């Protein structure tokens, strides 16, 4: 039921873990299934220099988070924000219908991580 690419990223996920002293952190949970994703990013010259994820979730959530981190790593922030759940599913060669929603976590968590990064850059006292 899963494509080979999905299984590959499920069994050997890339970029697992958390970045100490991250520049931004974003979390997202899906209340319908209880899955949860935490992304941490390092930003250099407005590019995603490094990205790590921790996920509590199903095989599709693990695989989509892994491929998502690979797809956005090295990209400029605004380009990274354009990577959508549809791109992820396409890249993986499809997901079973009930698992399509699992691909939503990555883009949403990244949006939050980038917002967090931008907020941290606001000079103290201006919050
Ligand atoms: Fe909810 Fe996979 S079943 S993210």
mmCIF file of N, CA and C and ligand atoms in Angstrom:
data_model
loop_
_atom_site.group_PDB
_atom_site.id
_atom_site.type_symbol
_atom_site.label_atom_id
_atom_site.label_comp_id
_atom_site.label_asym_id
_atom_site.label_seq_id
_atom_site.Cartn_x
_atom_site.Cartn_y
_atom_site.Cartn_z
ATOM 1 N N UNK A 1 0.806 -1.214 0.000
ATOM 2 C CA UNK A 1 0.000 0.000 0.000
ATOM 3 C C UNK A 1 0.844 1.271 0.000
ATOM 4 N N UNK A 2 2.065 1.196 0.520
ATOM 5 C CA UNK A 2 2.978 2.340 0.464
ATOM 6 C C UNK A 2 3.958 2.166 -0.690
ATOM 7 N N UNK A 3 4.337 3.268 -1.339
ATOM 8 C CA UNK A 3 5.328 3.186 -2.415
ATOM 9 C C UNK A 3 6.710 2.919 -1.800
ATOM 10 N N UNK A 4 7.633 2.535 -2.681
ATOM 11 C CA UNK A 4 8.988 2.228 -2.197
ATOM 12 C C UNK A 4 9.644 3.438 -1.541
ATOM 13 N N UNK A 5 9.373 4.605 -2.115
ATOM 14 C CA UNK A 5 9.962 5.839 -1.567
ATOM 15 C C UNK A 5 9.465 6.100 -0.143
ATOM 16 N N UNK A 6 8.182 5.844 0.076
ATOM 17 C CA UNK A 6 7.626 6.034 1.414
ATOM 18 C C UNK A 6 8.321 5.090 2.389
ATOM 19 N N UNK A 7 8.436 3.830 1.989
ATOM 20 C CA UNK A 7 9.043 2.834 2.881
ATOM 21 C C UNK A 7 10.501 3.174 3.168
ATOM 22 N N UNK A 8 11.184 3.642 2.120
ATOM 23 C CA UNK A 8 12.597 4.020 2.281
ATOM 24 C C UNK A 8 12.729 5.093 3.378
ATOM 25 N N UNK A 9 11.878 6.101 3.331
ATOM 26 C CA UNK A 9 11.966 7.196 4.315
ATOM 27 C C UNK A 9 11.391 6.796 5.668
ATOM 28 N N UNK A 10 10.546 5.790 5.668
ATOM 29 C CA UNK A 10 10.022 5.307 6.945
ATOM 30 C C UNK A 10 11.112 4.503 7.674
ATOM 31 N N UNK A 11 11.786 3.629 6.936
ATOM 32 C CA UNK A 11 12.783 2.778 7.590
ATOM 33 C C UNK A 11 14.081 3.526 7.884
ATOM 34 N N UNK A 12 14.409 4.486 7.016
ATOM 35 C CA UNK A 12 15.634 5.258 7.248
ATOM 36 C C UNK A 12 15.350 6.745 7.116
ATOM 37 N N UNK A 13 14.617 7.279 8.070
ATOM 38 C CA UNK A 13 14.271 8.698 7.972
ATOM 39 C C UNK A 13 15.504 9.593 8.056
ATOM 40 N N UNK A 14 15.455 10.674 7.286
ATOM 41 C CA UNK A 14 16.574 11.626 7.269
ATOM 42 C C UNK A 14 16.263 12.793 8.219
ATOM 43 N N UNK A 15 17.306 13.369 8.760
ATOM 44 C CA UNK A 15 17.182 14.608 9.566
ATOM 45 C C UNK A 15 16.335 14.449 10.828
ATOM 46 N N UNK A 16 16.465 13.293 11.458
ATOM 47 C CA UNK A 16 15.728 13.069 12.708
ATOM 48 C C UNK A 16 16.480 13.731 13.861
ATOM 49 N N UNK A 17 15.748 14.304 14.780
ATOM 50 C CA UNK A 17 16.365 14.859 15.990
ATOM 51 C C UNK A 17 15.981 16.298 16.197
ATOM 52 N N UNK A 18 16.749 16.963 17.043
ATOM 53 C CA UNK A 18 16.479 18.385 17.262
ATOM 54 C C UNK A 18 17.790 19.159 17.253
ATOM 55 N N UNK A 19 17.714 20.391 16.775
ATOM 56 C CA UNK A 19 18.900 21.244 16.714
ATOM 57 C C UNK A 19 19.007 22.004 18.029
ATOM 58 N N UNK A 20 20.142 21.850 18.679
ATOM 59 C CA UNK A 20 20.361 22.647 19.891
ATOM 60 C C UNK A 20 20.580 24.092 19.455
ATOM 61 N N UNK A 21 20.101 25.024 20.211
ATOM 62 C CA UNK A 21 20.196 26.447 19.859
ATOM 63 C C UNK A 21 19.624 26.736 18.474
ATOM 64 N N UNK A 22 18.479 26.151 18.200
ATOM 65 C CA UNK A 22 17.833 26.371 16.901
ATOM 66 C C UNK A 22 17.456 27.842 16.746
ATOM 67 N N UNK A 23 17.362 28.288 15.497
ATOM 68 C CA UNK A 23 16.927 29.669 15.237
ATOM 69 C C UNK A 23 15.408 29.770 15.250
ATOM 70 N N UNK A 24 14.740 28.641 15.025
ATOM 71 C CA UNK A 24 13.283 28.642 15.044
ATOM 72 C C UNK A 24 12.766 27.239 15.298
ATOM 73 N N UNK A 25 11.630 27.176 15.991
ATOM 74 C CA UNK A 25 11.014 25.880 16.286
ATOM 75 C C UNK A 25 9.527 25.977 15.964
ATOM 76 N N UNK A 26 9.000 24.953 15.326
ATOM 77 C CA UNK A 26 7.565 24.939 15.019
ATOM 78 C C UNK A 26 6.979 23.576 15.347
ATOM 79 N N UNK A 27 5.823 23.590 15.986
ATOM 80 C CA UNK A 27 5.177 22.315 16.293
ATOM 81 C C UNK A 27 3.762 22.318 15.736
ATOM 82 N N UNK A 28 3.304 21.129 15.419
ATOM 83 C CA UNK A 28 1.931 21.004 14.951
ATOM 84 C C UNK A 28 1.407 19.628 15.347
ATOM 85 N N UNK A 29 0.156 19.596 15.750
ATOM 86 C CA UNK A 29 -0.466 18.333 16.104
ATOM 87 C C UNK A 29 -1.743 18.167 15.309
ATOM 88 N N UNK A 30 -2.060 16.928 14.997
ATOM 89 C CA UNK A 30 -3.314 16.659 14.312
ATOM 90 C C UNK A 30 -4.278 16.025 15.317
ATOM 91 N N UNK A 31 -5.273 16.792 15.757
ATOM 92 C CA UNK A 31 -6.148 16.281 16.815
ATOM 93 C C UNK A 31 -6.946 15.046 16.393
ATOM 94 N N UNK A 32 -7.142 14.873 15.075
ATOM 95 C CA UNK A 32 -7.979 13.743 14.649
ATOM 96 C C UNK A 32 -7.279 12.400 14.858
ATOM 97 N N UNK A 33 -5.938 12.389 14.750
ATOM 98 C CA UNK A 33 -5.228 11.109 14.902
ATOM 99 C C UNK A 33 -4.216 11.142 16.034
ATOM 100 N N UNK A 34 -3.956 12.344 16.591
ATOM 101 C CA UNK A 34 -3.022 12.437 17.709
ATOM 102 C C UNK A 34 -1.571 12.544 17.283
ATOM 103 N N UNK A 35 -1.311 12.591 15.969
ATOM 104 C CA UNK A 35 0.075 12.696 15.527
ATOM 105 C C UNK A 35 0.613 14.101 15.782
ATOM 106 N N UNK A 36 1.936 14.170 15.937
ATOM 107 C CA UNK A 36 2.547 15.407 16.401
ATOM 108 C C UNK A 36 3.932 15.551 15.754
ATOM 109 N N UNK A 37 4.244 16.747 15.289
ATOM 110 C CA UNK A 37 5.541 16.981 14.648
ATOM 111 C C UNK A 37 6.185 18.235 15.220
ATOM 112 N N UNK A 38 7.497 18.131 15.476
ATOM 113 C CA UNK A 38 8.260 19.288 15.948
ATOM 114 C C UNK A 38 9.434 19.471 15.001
ATOM 115 N N UNK A 39 9.544 20.665 14.416
ATOM 116 C CA UNK A 39 10.659 20.966 13.505
ATOM 117 C C UNK A 39 11.544 22.016 14.139
ATOM 118 N N UNK A 40 12.851 21.844 14.028
ATOM 119 C CA UNK A 40 13.744 22.931 14.432
ATOM 120 C C UNK A 40 14.637 23.279 13.250
ATOM 121 N N UNK A 41 14.900 24.572 13.095
ATOM 122 C CA UNK A 41 15.664 25.030 11.923
ATOM 123 C C UNK A 41 16.836 25.918 12.333
ATOM 124 N N UNK A 42 17.840 25.877 11.494
ATOM 125 C CA UNK A 42 18.978 26.777 11.594
ATOM 126 C C UNK A 42 18.930 27.600 10.314
ATOM 127 N N UNK A 43 19.016 28.907 10.442
ATOM 128 C CA UNK A 43 18.908 29.765 9.259
ATOM 129 C C UNK A 43 20.211 30.513 9.051
ATOM 130 N N UNK A 44 20.711 30.467 7.819
ATOM 131 C CA UNK A 44 21.897 31.260 7.473
ATOM 132 C C UNK A 44 21.613 31.988 6.181
ATOM 133 N N UNK A 45 21.830 33.273 6.188
ATOM 134 C CA UNK A 45 21.585 34.116 5.016
ATOM 135 C C UNK A 45 20.220 33.838 4.398
ATOM 136 N N UNK A 46 19.231 33.778 5.267
ATOM 137 C CA UNK A 46 17.838 33.572 4.847
ATOM 138 C C UNK A 46 17.603 32.248 4.125
ATOM 139 N N UNK A 47 18.497 31.298 4.376
ATOM 140 C CA UNK A 47 18.295 29.949 3.844
ATOM 141 C C UNK A 47 18.203 28.964 4.993
ATOM 142 N N UNK A 48 17.538 27.850 4.733
ATOM 143 C CA UNK A 48 17.470 26.811 5.756
ATOM 144 C C UNK A 48 18.774 26.016 5.705
ATOM 145 N N UNK A 49 19.666 26.341 6.633
ATOM 146 C CA UNK A 49 20.975 25.693 6.634
ATOM 147 C C UNK A 49 20.868 24.288 7.204
ATOM 148 N N UNK A 50 19.964 24.104 8.160
ATOM 149 C CA UNK A 50 19.777 22.770 8.737
ATOM 150 C C UNK A 50 18.344 22.664 9.249
ATOM 151 N N UNK A 51 17.845 21.458 9.246
ATOM 152 C CA UNK A 51 16.480 21.221 9.724
ATOM 153 C C UNK A 51 16.407 19.811 10.295
ATOM 154 N N UNK A 52 15.755 19.679 11.424
ATOM 155 C CA UNK A 52 15.590 18.359 12.075
ATOM 156 C C UNK A 52 14.146 18.195 12.498
ATOM 157 N N UNK A 53 13.723 16.947 12.558
ATOM 158 C CA UNK A 53 12.347 16.730 13.013
ATOM 159 C C UNK A 53 12.245 15.627 14.050
ATOM 160 N N UNK A 54 11.238 15.793 14.903
ATOM 161 C CA UNK A 54 10.837 14.750 15.841
ATOM 162 C C UNK A 54 9.353 14.549 15.602
ATOM 163 N N UNK A 55 8.978 13.310 15.432
ATOM 164 C CA UNK A 55 7.564 13.063 15.158
ATOM 165 C C UNK A 55 7.051 11.936 16.030
ATOM 166 N N UNK A 56 5.823 12.098 16.437
ATOM 167 C CA UNK A 56 5.123 11.030 17.110
ATOM 168 C C UNK A 56 3.982 10.710 16.178
ATOM 169 N N UNK A 57 4.132 9.647 15.419
ATOM 170 C CA UNK A 57 3.071 9.433 14.450
ATOM 171 C C UNK A 57 3.194 8.165 13.639
ATOM 172 N N UNK A 58 2.357 8.088 12.638
ATOM 173 C CA UNK A 58 2.237 6.891 11.818
ATOM 174 C C UNK A 58 3.372 6.827 10.794
ATOM 175 N N UNK A 59 3.508 5.680 10.095
ATOM 176 C CA UNK A 59 4.575 5.560 9.083
ATOM 177 C C UNK A 59 4.539 6.675 8.040
ATOM 178 N N UNK A 60 3.349 7.081 7.624
ATOM 179 C CA UNK A 60 3.260 8.134 6.602
ATOM 180 C C UNK A 60 3.717 9.474 7.164
ATOM 181 N N UNK A 61 3.437 9.718 8.442
ATOM 182 C CA UNK A 61 3.885 10.977 9.058
ATOM 183 C C UNK A 61 5.415 10.995 9.139
ATOM 184 N N UNK A 62 5.998 9.859 9.442
ATOM 185 C CA UNK A 62 7.462 9.777 9.519
ATOM 186 C C UNK A 62 8.075 9.983 8.132
ATOM 187 N N UNK A 63 7.537 9.268 7.144
ATOM 188 C CA UNK A 63 8.083 9.358 5.779
ATOM 189 C C UNK A 63 7.893 10.754 5.195
ATOM 190 N N UNK A 64 6.722 11.353 5.403
ATOM 191 C CA UNK A 64 6.491 12.673 4.805
ATOM 192 C C UNK A 64 7.341 13.738 5.507
ATOM 193 N N UNK A 65 7.550 13.583 6.807
ATOM 194 C CA UNK A 65 8.399 14.553 7.511
ATOM 195 C C UNK A 65 9.832 14.435 7.020
ATOM 196 N N UNK A 66 10.285 13.208 6.844
ATOM 197 C CA UNK A 66 11.650 12.980 6.370
ATOM 198 C C UNK A 66 11.859 13.591 4.978
ATOM 199 N N UNK A 67 10.964 13.286 4.067
ATOM 200 C CA UNK A 67 11.144 13.790 2.697
ATOM 201 C C UNK A 67 10.987 15.307 2.671
ATOM 202 N N UNK A 68 10.117 15.816 3.501
ATOM 203 C CA UNK A 68 9.912 17.261 3.544
ATOM 204 C C UNK A 68 11.196 17.973 3.971
ATOM 205 N N UNK A 69 11.860 17.449 4.993
ATOM 206 C CA UNK A 69 13.094 18.102 5.449
ATOM 207 C C UNK A 69 14.148 18.069 4.340
ATOM 208 N N UNK A 70 14.181 16.967 3.589
ATOM 209 C CA UNK A 70 15.136 16.873 2.483
ATOM 210 C C UNK A 70 14.802 17.892 1.388
ATOM 211 N N UNK A 71 13.511 18.086 1.154
ATOM 212 C CA UNK A 71 13.090 18.981 0.069
ATOM 213 C C UNK A 71 13.373 20.449 0.395
ATOM 214 N N UNK A 72 13.291 20.835 1.659
ATOM 215 C CA UNK A 72 13.425 22.265 1.976
ATOM 216 C C UNK A 72 14.842 22.657 2.412
ATOM 217 N N UNK A 73 15.645 21.681 2.761
ATOM 218 C CA UNK A 73 16.998 21.979 3.231
ATOM 219 C C UNK A 73 17.779 22.721 2.153
ATOM 220 N N UNK A 74 18.398 23.831 2.524
ATOM 221 C CA UNK A 74 19.191 24.601 1.566
ATOM 222 C C UNK A 74 18.379 25.645 0.804
ATOM 223 N N UNK A 75 17.068 25.548 0.892
ATOM 224 C CA UNK A 75 16.226 26.504 0.152
ATOM 225 C C UNK A 75 16.147 27.842 0.877
ATOM 226 N N UNK A 76 15.887 28.909 0.101
ATOM 227 C CA UNK A 76 15.588 30.200 0.714
ATOM 228 C C UNK A 76 14.253 30.067 1.443
ATOM 229 N N UNK A 77 14.080 30.897 2.494
ATOM 230 C CA UNK A 77 12.885 30.737 3.325
ATOM 231 C C UNK A 77 11.593 30.819 2.512
ATOM 232 N N UNK A 78 11.547 31.802 1.593
ATOM 233 C CA UNK A 78 10.278 31.947 0.865
ATOM 234 C C UNK A 78 10.044 30.786 -0.104
ATOM 235 N N UNK A 79 11.138 30.203 -0.608
ATOM 236 C CA UNK A 79 10.971 29.023 -1.476
ATOM 237 C C UNK A 79 10.500 27.830 -0.642
ATOM 238 N N UNK A 80 11.087 27.703 0.529
ATOM 239 C CA UNK A 80 10.731 26.578 1.403
ATOM 240 C C UNK A 80 9.261 26.632 1.779
ATOM 241 N N UNK A 81 8.759 27.863 1.964
ATOM 242 C CA UNK A 81 7.351 28.012 2.341
ATOM 243 C C UNK A 81 6.413 27.600 1.208
ATOM 244 N N UNK A 82 6.961 27.563 -0.007
ATOM 245 C CA UNK A 82 6.130 27.184 -1.147
ATOM 246 C C UNK A 82 6.011 25.681 -1.344
ATOM 247 N N UNK A 83 6.816 24.920 -0.618
ATOM 248 C CA UNK A 83 6.720 23.452 -0.752
ATOM 249 C C UNK A 83 5.456 23.010 -0.024
ATOM 250 N N UNK A 84 4.564 22.404 -0.777
ATOM 251 C CA UNK A 84 3.247 22.093 -0.199
ATOM 252 C C UNK A 84 3.094 20.594 0.050
ATOM 253 N N UNK A 85 2.012 20.256 0.734
ATOM 254 C CA UNK A 85 1.705 18.849 0.970
ATOM 255 C C UNK A 85 1.530 18.098 -0.349
ATOM 256 N N UNK A 86 1.031 18.788 -1.380
ATOM 257 C CA UNK A 86 0.842 18.138 -2.679
ATOM 258 C C UNK A 86 2.204 17.761 -3.275
ATOM 259 N N UNK A 87 3.186 18.673 -3.137
ATOM 260 C CA UNK A 87 4.538 18.379 -3.632
ATOM 261 C C UNK A 87 5.110 17.145 -2.934
ATOM 262 N N UNK A 88 4.863 17.063 -1.643
ATOM 263 C CA UNK A 88 5.406 15.947 -0.860
ATOM 264 C C UNK A 88 4.812 14.622 -1.346
ATOM 265 N N UNK A 89 3.512 14.617 -1.490
ATOM 266 C CA UNK A 89 2.832 13.382 -1.920
ATOM 267 C C UNK A 89 3.308 12.987 -3.314
ATOM 268 N N UNK A 90 3.449 13.982 -4.200
ATOM 269 C CA UNK A 90 3.926 13.701 -5.554
ATOM 270 C C UNK A 90 5.307 13.079 -5.513
ATOM 271 N N UNK A 91 6.176 13.687 -4.715
ATOM 272 C CA UNK A 91 7.551 13.220 -4.626
ATOM 273 C C UNK A 91 7.619 11.780 -4.130
ATOM 274 N N UNK A 92 6.712 11.437 -3.249
ATOM 275 C CA UNK A 92 6.711 10.081 -2.682
ATOM 276 C C UNK A 92 6.001 9.081 -3.591
ATOM 277 N N UNK A 93 5.468 9.575 -4.712
ATOM 278 C CA UNK A 93 4.776 8.681 -5.630
ATOM 279 C C UNK A 93 3.387 8.305 -5.139
ATOM 280 N N UNK A 94 2.812 9.160 -4.305
ATOM 281 C CA UNK A 94 1.442 8.933 -3.830
ATOM 282 C C UNK A 94 1.399 8.360 -2.430
ATOM 283 N N UNK A 95 0.231 8.535 -1.806
ATOM 284 C CA UNK A 95 -0.032 7.963 -0.475
ATOM 285 C C UNK A 95 -1.430 7.376 -0.525
ATOM 286 N N UNK A 96 -1.681 6.337 0.262
ATOM 287 C CA UNK A 96 -3.060 5.831 0.323
ATOM 288 C C UNK A 96 -3.988 6.943 0.810
ATOM 289 N N UNK A 97 -5.206 6.987 0.294
ATOM 290 C CA UNK A 97 -6.146 8.067 0.623
ATOM 291 C C UNK A 97 -6.239 8.417 2.113
ATOM 292 N N UNK A 98 -6.409 7.413 2.975
ATOM 293 C CA UNK A 98 -6.557 7.777 4.397
ATOM 294 C C UNK A 98 -5.296 8.383 4.995
ATOM 295 N N UNK A 99 -4.205 8.345 4.229
ATOM 296 C CA UNK A 99 -2.925 8.828 4.752
ATOM 297 C C UNK A 99 -2.518 10.178 4.164
ATOM 298 N N UNK A 100 -3.330 10.694 3.267
ATOM 299 C CA UNK A 100 -2.989 11.969 2.619
ATOM 300 C C UNK A 100 -2.814 13.078 3.659
ATOM 301 N N UNK A 101 -3.668 13.062 4.677
ATOM 302 C CA UNK A 101 -3.612 14.155 5.663
ATOM 303 C C UNK A 101 -2.275 14.187 6.410
ATOM 304 N N UNK A 102 -1.570 13.062 6.442
ATOM 305 C CA UNK A 102 -0.295 12.995 7.174
ATOM 306 C C UNK A 102 0.741 13.939 6.556
ATOM 307 N N UNK A 103 0.557 14.260 5.276
ATOM 308 C CA UNK A 103 1.531 15.105 4.598
ATOM 309 C C UNK A 103 1.349 16.579 4.938
ATOM 310 N N UNK A 104 0.292 16.916 5.680
ATOM 311 C CA UNK A 104 0.037 18.329 6.007
ATOM 312 C C UNK A 104 0.945 18.849 7.111
ATOM 313 N N UNK A 105 1.454 17.935 7.922
ATOM 314 C CA UNK A 105 2.166 18.366 9.126
ATOM 315 C C UNK A 105 3.406 19.207 8.804
ATOM 316 N N UNK A 106 4.205 18.749 7.840
ATOM 317 C CA UNK A 106 5.498 19.385 7.561
ATOM 318 C C UNK A 106 5.388 20.859 7.213
ATOM 319 N N UNK A 107 4.546 21.170 6.217
ATOM 320 C CA UNK A 107 4.460 22.556 5.751
ATOM 321 C C UNK A 107 3.969 23.476 6.866
ATOM 322 N N UNK A 108 3.032 22.989 7.651
ATOM 323 C CA UNK A 108 2.476 23.806 8.730
ATOM 324 C C UNK A 108 3.521 24.039 9.833
ATOM 325 N N UNK A 109 4.232 22.991 10.192
ATOM 326 C CA UNK A 109 5.256 23.132 11.234
ATOM 327 C C UNK A 109 6.369 24.056 10.758
ATOM 328 N N UNK A 110 6.712 23.984 9.467
ATOM 329 C CA UNK A 110 7.767 24.868 8.961
ATOM 330 C C UNK A 110 7.314 26.323 8.999
ATOM 331 N N UNK A 111 6.069 26.550 8.642
ATOM 332 C CA UNK A 111 5.543 27.927 8.692
ATOM 333 C C UNK A 111 5.698 28.482 10.114
ATOM 334 N N UNK A 112 5.380 27.661 11.074
ATOM 335 C CA UNK A 112 5.490 28.107 12.479
ATOM 336 C C UNK A 112 6.945 28.304 12.893
ATOM 337 N N UNK A 113 7.828 27.447 12.413
ATOM 338 C CA UNK A 113 9.251 27.573 12.763
ATOM 339 C C UNK A 113 9.820 28.863 12.176
ATOM 340 N N UNK A 114 9.395 29.195 10.966
ATOM 341 C CA UNK A 114 9.895 30.420 10.332
ATOM 342 C C UNK A 114 9.314 31.656 11.033
ATOM 343 N N UNK A 115 8.064 31.566 11.430
ATOM 344 C CA UNK A 115 7.472 32.674 12.194
ATOM 345 C C UNK A 115 8.239 32.867 13.503
ATOM 346 N N UNK A 116 8.559 31.750 14.134
ATOM 347 C CA UNK A 116 9.307 31.795 15.393
ATOM 348 C C UNK A 116 10.675 32.451 15.155
ATOM 349 N N UNK A 117 11.325 32.056 14.071
ATOM 350 C CA UNK A 117 12.626 32.644 13.713
ATOM 351 C C UNK A 117 12.493 34.153 13.518
ATOM 352 N N UNK A 118 11.451 34.570 12.803
ATOM 353 C CA UNK A 118 11.287 36.003 12.535
ATOM 354 C C UNK A 118 10.980 36.778 13.815
ATOM 355 N N UNK A 119 10.187 36.173 14.690
ATOM 356 C CA UNK A 119 9.869 36.822 15.966
ATOM 357 C C UNK A 119 11.109 37.006 16.831
ATOM 358 N N UNK A 120 11.965 35.983 16.821
ATOM 359 C CA UNK A 120 13.175 36.063 17.645
ATOM 360 C C UNK A 120 14.118 37.155 17.154
ATOM 361 N N UNK A 121 13.986 37.532 15.892
ATOM 362 C CA UNK A 121 14.873 38.540 15.338
ATOM 363 C C UNK A 121 14.403 39.959 15.634
ATOM 364 N N UNK A 122 13.147 40.082 16.070
ATOM 365 C CA UNK A 122 12.652 41.413 16.431
ATOM 366 C C UNK A 122 13.435 41.873 17.656
ATOM 367 N N UNK A 123 14.030 43.071 17.606
ATOM 368 C CA UNK A 123 14.814 43.512 18.737
ATOM 369 C C UNK A 123 14.011 43.472 20.039
ATOM 370 N N UNK A 124 14.670 43.074 21.124
ATOM 371 C CA UNK A 124 13.995 42.999 22.423
ATOM 372 C C UNK A 124 13.320 44.336 22.731
ATOM 373 N N UNK A 125 12.168 44.275 23.319
ATOM 374 C CA UNK A 125 11.472 45.509 23.671
ATOM 375 C C UNK A 125 10.444 45.896 22.605
ATOM 376 N N UNK A 126 10.543 45.280 21.413
ATOM 377 C CA UNK A 126 9.582 45.620 20.364
ATOM 378 C C UNK A 126 8.465 44.584 20.254
ATOM 379 N N UNK A 127 8.532 43.525 21.068
ATOM 380 C CA UNK A 127 7.509 42.487 20.993
ATOM 381 C C UNK A 127 6.152 43.050 21.359
HETATM 382 FE FE1 LIG B 1 -2.336 11.235 11.382
HETATM 383 FE FE2 LIG B 1 -0.615 9.966 9.962
HETATM 384 S S1 LIG B 1 -2.421 9.136 10.804
HETATM 385 S S2 LIG B 1 -0.532 12.031 10.573
#
